Short mmCIF file of C-alpha atoms in Angstrom, two decimals:
data_model
loop_
_atom_site.label_atom_id
_atom_site.label_comp_id
_atom_site.label_asym_id
_atom_site.label_seq_id
_atom_site.Cartn_x
_atom_site.Cartn_y
_atom_site.Cartn_z
CA UNK K 1083 0.00 0.00 0.00
CA UNK K 1084 2.71 2.50 0.98
CA UNK K 1085 4.80 1.47 -2.04
CA UNK K 1086 1.86 2.17 -4.38
CA UNK K 1087 1.31 5.55 -2.74
CA UNK K 1088 4.98 6.54 -3.10
CA UNK K 1089 4.99 5.38 -6.72
CA UNK K 1090 1.88 7.46 -7.40
CA UNK K 1091 3.55 10.53 -5.89
CA UNK K 1092 6.63 10.00 -8.05
CA UNK K 1093 4.48 9.74 -11.19
CA UNK K 1094 2.48 12.86 -10.32
CA UNK K 1095 5.70 14.82 -9.84
CA UNK K 1096 6.97 13.70 -13.27
CA UNK K 1097 3.66 14.62 -14.90
CA UNK K 1098 3.77 18.18 -13.59
CA UNK K 1099 6.46 18.96 -16.17
CA UNK K 1100 6.33 16.06 -18.62
CA UNK K 1101 9.11 15.66 -21.15
CA UNK K 1102 8.12 15.69 -24.83
CA UNK K 1103 9.96 12.85 -26.51
CA UNK K 1104 8.04 12.72 -29.80
CA UNK K 1105 6.31 15.74 -31.33
CA UNK K 1106 2.67 15.08 -32.30
CA UNK K 1107 2.91 11.53 -30.96
CA UNK K 1108 -0.85 11.20 -30.68
CA UNK K 1109 -3.02 9.78 -27.96
CA UNK K 1110 -3.13 6.35 -26.42
CA UNK K 1111 -5.06 4.55 -23.71
CA UNK K 1112 -3.79 3.07 -20.47
CA UNK K 1113 -5.53 1.67 -17.45
CA UNK K 1114 -6.22 4.00 -14.55
CA UNK K 1115 -4.11 1.80 -12.26
CA UNK K 1116 -1.06 2.45 -14.48
CA UNK K 1117 -1.85 6.16 -14.76
CA UNK K 1118 -2.17 6.48 -10.98
CA UNK K 1119 0.99 4.45 -10.33
CA UNK K 1120 -0.73 1.55 -8.59
CA UNK K 1121 0.67 -1.07 -10.96
CA UNK K 1122 3.46 -1.10 -13.56
CA UNK K 1123 2.84 -1.46 -17.31
CA UNK K 1124 2.88 -5.11 -18.37
CA UNK K 1125 0.99 -5.52 -21.68
CA UNK K 1126 1.37 -3.22 -24.67
CA UNK K 1127 -0.54 -3.61 -27.90
CA UNK K 1128 -1.34 -1.52 -30.95
CA UNK K 1129 -4.70 -1.50 -32.67
CA UNK K 1130 -6.00 0.42 -35.64
CA UNK K 1131 -6.57 4.06 -34.68
CA UNK K 1132 -10.16 4.98 -33.88
CA UNK K 1133 -9.66 8.73 -34.48
CA UNK K 1134 -6.98 10.75 -36.29
CA UNK K 1135 -5.51 11.77 -32.91
CA UNK K 1136 -5.26 8.16 -31.70
CA UNK K 1137 -1.98 6.36 -32.41
CA UNK K 1138 -3.52 3.00 -31.49
CA UNK K 1139 -1.32 2.14 -28.51
CA UNK K 1140 -2.94 0.53 -25.47
CA UNK K 1141 -1.22 -0.20 -22.15
CA UNK K 1142 -2.43 -2.53 -19.40
CA UNK K 1143 -1.00 -2.94 -15.92
CA UNK K 1144 0.49 -6.05 -14.39
CA UNK K 1145 -2.29 -6.37 -11.80
CA UNK K 1146 -5.22 -5.44 -14.07
CA UNK K 1147 -7.89 -8.10 -14.53
CA UNK K 1148 -10.07 -8.50 -17.61
CA UNK K 1149 -13.07 -7.37 -15.57
CA UNK K 1150 -11.15 -4.24 -14.51
CA UNK K 1151 -10.09 -3.22 -18.01
CA UNK K 1152 -13.59 -3.78 -19.39
CA UNK K 1153 -14.96 -0.92 -17.26
CA UNK K 1154 -14.64 2.30 -19.29
CA UNK K 1155 -13.96 4.42 -16.18
CA UNK K 1156 -10.84 2.32 -15.52
CA UNK K 1157 -9.22 3.49 -18.76
CA UNK K 1158 -7.54 6.84 -19.39
CA UNK K 1159 -6.92 8.61 -22.70
CA UNK K 1160 -3.60 10.44 -22.62
CA UNK K 1161 -0.88 11.78 -24.85
CA UNK K 1162 1.76 9.19 -25.75
CA UNK K 1163 4.45 11.45 -24.26
CA UNK K 1164 2.63 11.42 -20.93
CA UNK K 1165 2.61 7.62 -21.10
CA UNK K 1166 6.35 7.69 -21.82
CA UNK K 1167 6.86 9.83 -18.72
CA UNK K 1168 5.10 7.12 -16.72
CA UNK K 1169 6.98 4.23 -18.38
CA UNK K 1170 9.89 5.33 -20.60
CA UNK K 1171 10.31 1.84 -22.10
CA UNK K 1172 7.21 2.41 -24.27
CA UNK K 1173 9.26 4.80 -26.40
CA UNK K 1174 10.98 1.73 -27.86
CA UNK K 1175 7.63 0.53 -29.19
CA UNK K 1176 6.33 3.71 -30.81
CA UNK K 1177 7.16 2.82 -34.44
CA UNK K 1178 6.01 -0.79 -34.24
CA UNK K 1179 3.07 -1.66 -36.51
CA UNK K 1180 -0.62 -2.15 -35.80
CA UNK K 1181 -1.03 -5.72 -34.54
CA UNK K 1182 1.96 -5.54 -32.20
CA UNK K 1183 1.06 -7.34 -28.96
CA UNK K 1184 3.85 -7.64 -26.40
CA UNK K 1185 4.48 -7.82 -22.69
CA UNK K 1186 7.17 -5.90 -20.87
CA UNK K 1187 9.59 -7.63 -18.56
CA UNK K 1188 12.14 -5.80 -16.42
CA UNK K 1189 14.99 -7.68 -14.86
CA UNK K 1190 18.57 -7.38 -13.77
CA UNK K 1191 19.55 -7.76 -17.43
CA UNK K 1192 17.42 -4.80 -18.52
CA UNK K 1193 14.10 -4.31 -20.25
CA UNK K 1194 12.81 -6.87 -22.71
CA UNK K 1195 9.62 -7.27 -24.72
CA UNK K 1196 8.08 -10.64 -25.53
CA UNK K 1197 5.27 -11.58 -27.87
CA UNK K 1198 2.17 -12.02 -25.73
CA UNK K 1199 1.39 -15.68 -25.07
CA UNK K 1200 4.92 -16.81 -25.86
CA UNK K 1201 8.44 -16.51 -24.58
CA UNK K 1202 9.65 -15.23 -27.96
CA UNK K 1203 11.59 -12.01 -27.48
CA UNK K 1204 10.62 -9.12 -29.74
CA UNK K 1205 13.55 -7.06 -30.92
CA UNK K 1206 12.98 -3.32 -30.71
CA UNK K 1207 15.05 -0.45 -32.05
CA UNK K 1208 17.15 1.12 -29.36
CA UNK K 1209 18.25 4.73 -29.54
#
């Protein structure tokens, strides 16, 4: 509980002056639990944009259940740069095509993405 609270405070501080990594990056959707810092990003997938402003990226937290994500109020529309301020690793995914469906794993050997439902690592461009 205290860890979630401290994480939420850290995220709020970052979002007061968010960095712009990609100009006109478009909007995306993440779960409220990720936005509020209660759970880290786990699943990342890209769908066809529903509006011109939407870049198609969707982000779901590690502890989010299907029932949770199916409630509209539990999802937040935000600028992709704001999402990158919450979880910088998503910047590595930005140019990946519609249909990309990966999960994020952080370990002592760094950040890796794997195709959802498999243990097949997805190679991403690094800066």
